[in-house]
Amino acid sequence: MKRIARRRQAGLNLLEVLIATLVLSVGLLGLAGLQVSSLKSTQNASLKQEATFILYDLLDRMRSNRQSVIAGNYIKTTTCSQTPPQACMTSCTATEQATYDVYQIVCKSGSNYLPDAQLVVSCPTASDCGQGLHLLLTWTERMEQRGIQQAPAANTGSTVTPTEKETDAMSLEMDVII
């Protein structure tokens, strides 16, 4: 009787090991996906923090040049694709200083500069910027996955590059009184 029971169980240990390996593999793939998601969230939180630092740095510069703020010299839209203004090291007009400040803050800030950053400074009351300013800083969140190979698109013969980029526009708004 013992011989018949042993023959029926032959090979079951190997099957149990294969099933355990499959379950473990699926679990580890889930953990890897969770790690990638965590890294994306950490990077995006870092960009949000950098955006906050940029706006506070700009506000400090505006407070030191208050007359230029009241005159409306900071009212502009700035992107890093624009030609950089001349550096104001010794003497500049208030308008040149404002243009230099905004460009320097948005495009030359910190180690984690914001990708595709755009700063819009506007005056809610068109006649008097001394009543306050509205700051809108936008950037593109970086969410990319490297090494994802995709098959050629159906009936087109073209292939998708191995780097798949997903982007999302983020913004930080602030209303301030200088």
Tab-separated table of C-alpha atoms in Angstrom:
chain	number	residue	atom	x	y	z
A	1	MET	CA	0.000	0.000	0.000
A	2	LYS	CA	2.878	2.369	0.774
A	3	ARG	CA	4.372	1.794	-2.680
A	4	ILE	CA	1.168	2.866	-4.430
A	5	ALA	CA	0.964	6.106	-2.367
A	6	ARG	CA	4.578	6.968	-3.152
A	7	ARG	CA	4.059	6.519	-6.894
A	8	ARG	CA	1.095	8.887	-6.857
A	9	GLN	CA	3.145	11.566	-5.135
A	10	ALA	CA	6.155	11.339	-7.409
A	11	GLY	CA	6.828	14.753	-8.999
A	12	LEU	CA	4.483	16.731	-6.718
A	13	ASN	CA	7.392	18.378	-4.906
A	14	LEU	CA	8.675	19.769	-8.200
A	15	LEU	CA	5.211	21.107	-9.020
A	16	GLU	CA	4.966	22.768	-5.592
A	17	VAL	CA	8.352	24.419	-6.103
A	18	LEU	CA	7.302	25.744	-9.539
A	19	ILE	CA	4.072	27.200	-8.149
A	20	ALA	CA	5.929	28.799	-5.217
A	21	THR	CA	8.457	30.306	-7.652
A	22	LEU	CA	5.635	31.731	-9.765
A	23	VAL	CA	3.920	33.301	-6.742
A	24	LEU	CA	7.210	34.742	-5.503
A	25	SER	CA	7.998	36.162	-8.969
A	26	VAL	CA	4.628	37.901	-9.215
A	27	GLY	CA	5.132	39.371	-5.738
A	28	LEU	CA	8.597	40.669	-6.587
A	29	LEU	CA	7.329	42.253	-9.818
A	30	GLY	CA	4.647	44.009	-7.786
A	31	LEU	CA	7.279	45.334	-5.391
A	32	ALA	CA	9.401	46.583	-8.299
A	33	GLY	CA	6.404	48.460	-9.716
A	34	LEU	CA	5.735	49.969	-6.304
A	35	GLN	CA	9.367	51.118	-6.094
A	36	VAL	CA	9.155	52.845	-9.503
A	37	SER	CA	5.934	54.569	-8.466
A	38	SER	CA	7.547	55.698	-5.225
A	39	LEU	CA	10.533	57.177	-7.065
A	40	LYS	CA	8.239	59.115	-9.413
A	41	SER	CA	6.300	60.532	-6.467
A	42	THR	CA	9.505	61.535	-4.692
A	43	GLN	CA	10.841	63.306	-7.772
A	44	ASN	CA	7.578	65.173	-8.337
A	45	ALA	CA	7.447	66.236	-4.685
A	46	SER	CA	10.984	67.567	-5.080
A	47	LEU	CA	9.873	69.612	-8.108
A	48	LYS	CA	6.951	71.067	-6.133
A	49	GLN	CA	9.337	72.056	-3.361
A	50	GLU	CA	11.686	73.659	-5.900
A	51	ALA	CA	8.733	75.632	-7.331
A	52	THR	CA	7.934	76.956	-3.858
A	53	PHE	CA	11.561	77.992	-3.337
A	54	ILE	CA	11.565	79.762	-6.707
A	55	LEU	CA	8.506	81.838	-5.851
A	56	TYR	CA	9.798	82.775	-2.400
A	57	ASP	CA	13.174	83.764	-3.863
A	58	LEU	CA	11.401	85.945	-6.421
A	59	LEU	CA	9.334	87.550	-3.670
A	60	ASP	CA	12.508	88.406	-1.742
A	61	ARG	CA	13.952	90.071	-4.838
A	62	MET	CA	10.704	91.936	-5.425
A	63	ARG	CA	10.687	93.232	-1.858
A	64	SER	CA	14.173	94.630	-2.340
A	65	ASN	CA	13.021	96.373	-5.551
A	66	ARG	CA	9.552	97.488	-4.404
A	67	GLN	CA	9.398	100.639	-6.554
A	68	SER	CA	9.896	98.529	-9.666
A	69	VAL	CA	7.068	96.222	-8.564
A	70	ILE	CA	4.696	99.147	-8.059
A	71	ALA	CA	5.691	100.530	-11.473
A	72	GLY	CA	4.679	97.188	-13.026
A	73	ASN	CA	8.134	96.172	-14.259
A	74	TYR	CA	7.728	92.602	-13.033
A	75	ILE	CA	4.487	92.101	-14.978
A	76	LYS	CA	5.530	89.626	-17.679
A	77	THR	CA	5.525	86.037	-18.832
A	78	THR	CA	8.920	84.383	-18.658
A	79	THR	CA	10.013	81.095	-20.198
A	80	CYS	CA	13.508	79.661	-20.323
A	81	SER	CA	13.374	79.430	-24.117
A	82	GLN	CA	13.625	83.225	-24.324
A	83	THR	CA	16.936	84.964	-24.895
A	84	PRO	CA	18.564	85.649	-21.521
A	85	PRO	CA	18.655	89.329	-20.554
A	86	GLN	CA	21.914	91.124	-19.931
A	87	ALA	CA	23.373	90.510	-16.493
A	88	CYS	CA	22.820	93.331	-14.023
A	89	MET	CA	25.997	93.408	-11.982
A	90	THR	CA	26.750	97.104	-11.593
A	91	SER	CA	23.999	99.381	-12.838
A	92	CYS	CA	20.696	98.674	-14.518
A	93	THR	CA	17.394	100.394	-14.922
A	94	ALA	CA	14.505	99.157	-12.796
A	95	THR	CA	12.968	97.418	-15.817
A	96	GLU	CA	16.228	95.657	-16.700
A	97	GLN	CA	16.691	94.571	-13.084
A	98	ALA	CA	13.147	93.162	-12.968
A	99	THR	CA	13.628	91.254	-16.234
A	100	TYR	CA	16.973	89.897	-15.049
A	101	ASP	CA	15.540	88.883	-11.642
A	102	VAL	CA	12.632	86.953	-13.103
A	103	TYR	CA	14.729	85.167	-15.732
A	104	GLN	CA	17.492	84.358	-13.243
A	105	ILE	CA	15.037	82.924	-10.715
A	106	VAL	CA	13.071	80.773	-13.147
A	107	CYS	CA	15.844	79.561	-15.424
A	108	LYS	CA	18.965	79.490	-13.281
A	109	SER	CA	17.580	78.343	-9.939
A	110	GLY	CA	18.927	75.548	-7.753
A	111	SER	CA	20.101	72.128	-8.798
A	112	ASN	CA	16.617	70.805	-9.596
A	113	TYR	CA	15.480	73.392	-12.084
A	114	LEU	CA	11.904	72.983	-13.241
A	115	PRO	CA	11.512	71.449	-16.705
A	116	ASP	CA	9.657	73.675	-19.184
A	117	ALA	CA	9.123	76.305	-16.500
A	118	GLN	CA	6.978	79.326	-17.244
A	119	LEU	CA	6.280	82.166	-14.824
A	120	VAL	CA	3.424	84.591	-15.331
A	121	VAL	CA	3.378	87.630	-13.072
A	122	SER	CA	0.228	89.710	-13.332
A	123	CYS	CA	-1.380	92.559	-11.486
A	124	PRO	CA	-4.988	91.784	-10.427
A	125	THR	CA	-5.837	95.476	-10.370
A	126	ALA	CA	-4.515	96.820	-13.660
A	127	SER	CA	-3.841	100.293	-12.366
A	128	ASP	CA	-2.026	99.587	-9.084
A	129	CYS	CA	0.395	96.705	-8.555
A	130	GLY	CA	0.974	97.975	-5.022
A	131	GLN	CA	-2.331	96.308	-4.130
A	132	GLY	CA	-0.882	92.884	-4.893
A	133	LEU	CA	0.409	90.501	-7.539
A	134	HIS	CA	-0.683	87.157	-8.902
A	135	LEU	CA	2.120	84.647	-9.589
A	136	LEU	CA	1.555	81.528	-11.676
A	137	LEU	CA	4.463	79.117	-12.090
A	138	THR	CA	3.904	76.138	-14.387
A	139	TRP	CA	6.206	73.261	-15.250
A	140	THR	CA	6.100	69.760	-16.670
A	141	GLU	CA	6.335	66.840	-14.304
A	142	ARG	CA	8.791	64.228	-15.427
A	143	MET	CA	7.342	60.748	-15.454
A	144	GLU	CA	9.360	58.551	-17.765
A	145	GLN	CA	9.945	54.858	-17.940
A	146	ARG	CA	13.156	53.732	-19.563
A	147	GLY	CA	13.653	50.455	-21.351
A	148	ILE	CA	10.070	49.720	-22.296
A	149	GLN	CA	10.191	48.086	-25.703
A	150	GLN	CA	7.043	48.301	-27.738
A	151	ALA	CA	6.084	46.437	-30.848
A	152	PRO	CA	5.684	48.314	-34.150
A	153	ALA	CA	2.374	50.079	-34.518
A	154	ALA	CA	-0.131	48.071	-36.520
A	155	ASN	CA	0.057	48.587	-40.307
A	156	THR	CA	2.438	51.545	-40.010
A	157	GLY	CA	5.813	49.867	-39.853
A	158	SER	CA	7.072	52.465	-37.360
A	159	THR	CA	8.361	51.620	-33.931
A	160	VAL	CA	8.012	53.518	-30.706
A	161	THR	CA	11.284	54.604	-29.120
A	162	PRO	CA	12.450	52.616	-26.092
A	163	THR	CA	11.833	55.624	-23.845
A	164	GLU	CA	8.174	56.225	-23.246
A	165	LYS	CA	7.534	59.678	-21.807
A	166	GLU	CA	4.473	60.646	-19.901
A	167	THR	CA	4.159	64.280	-18.886
A	168	ASP	CA	1.736	66.244	-16.817
A	169	ALA	CA	1.544	70.012	-16.497
A	170	MET	CA	1.726	71.222	-12.913
A	171	SER	CA	1.276	74.719	-11.545
A	172	LEU	CA	1.697	76.717	-8.376
A	173	GLU	CA	-0.305	79.912	-7.888
A	174	MET	CA	0.254	82.590	-5.333
A	175	ASP	CA	-1.387	85.939	-4.599
A	176	VAL	CA	0.928	88.309	-2.737
A	177	ILE	CA	1.118	91.861	-1.473
A	178	ILE	CA	4.582	93.377	-1.688
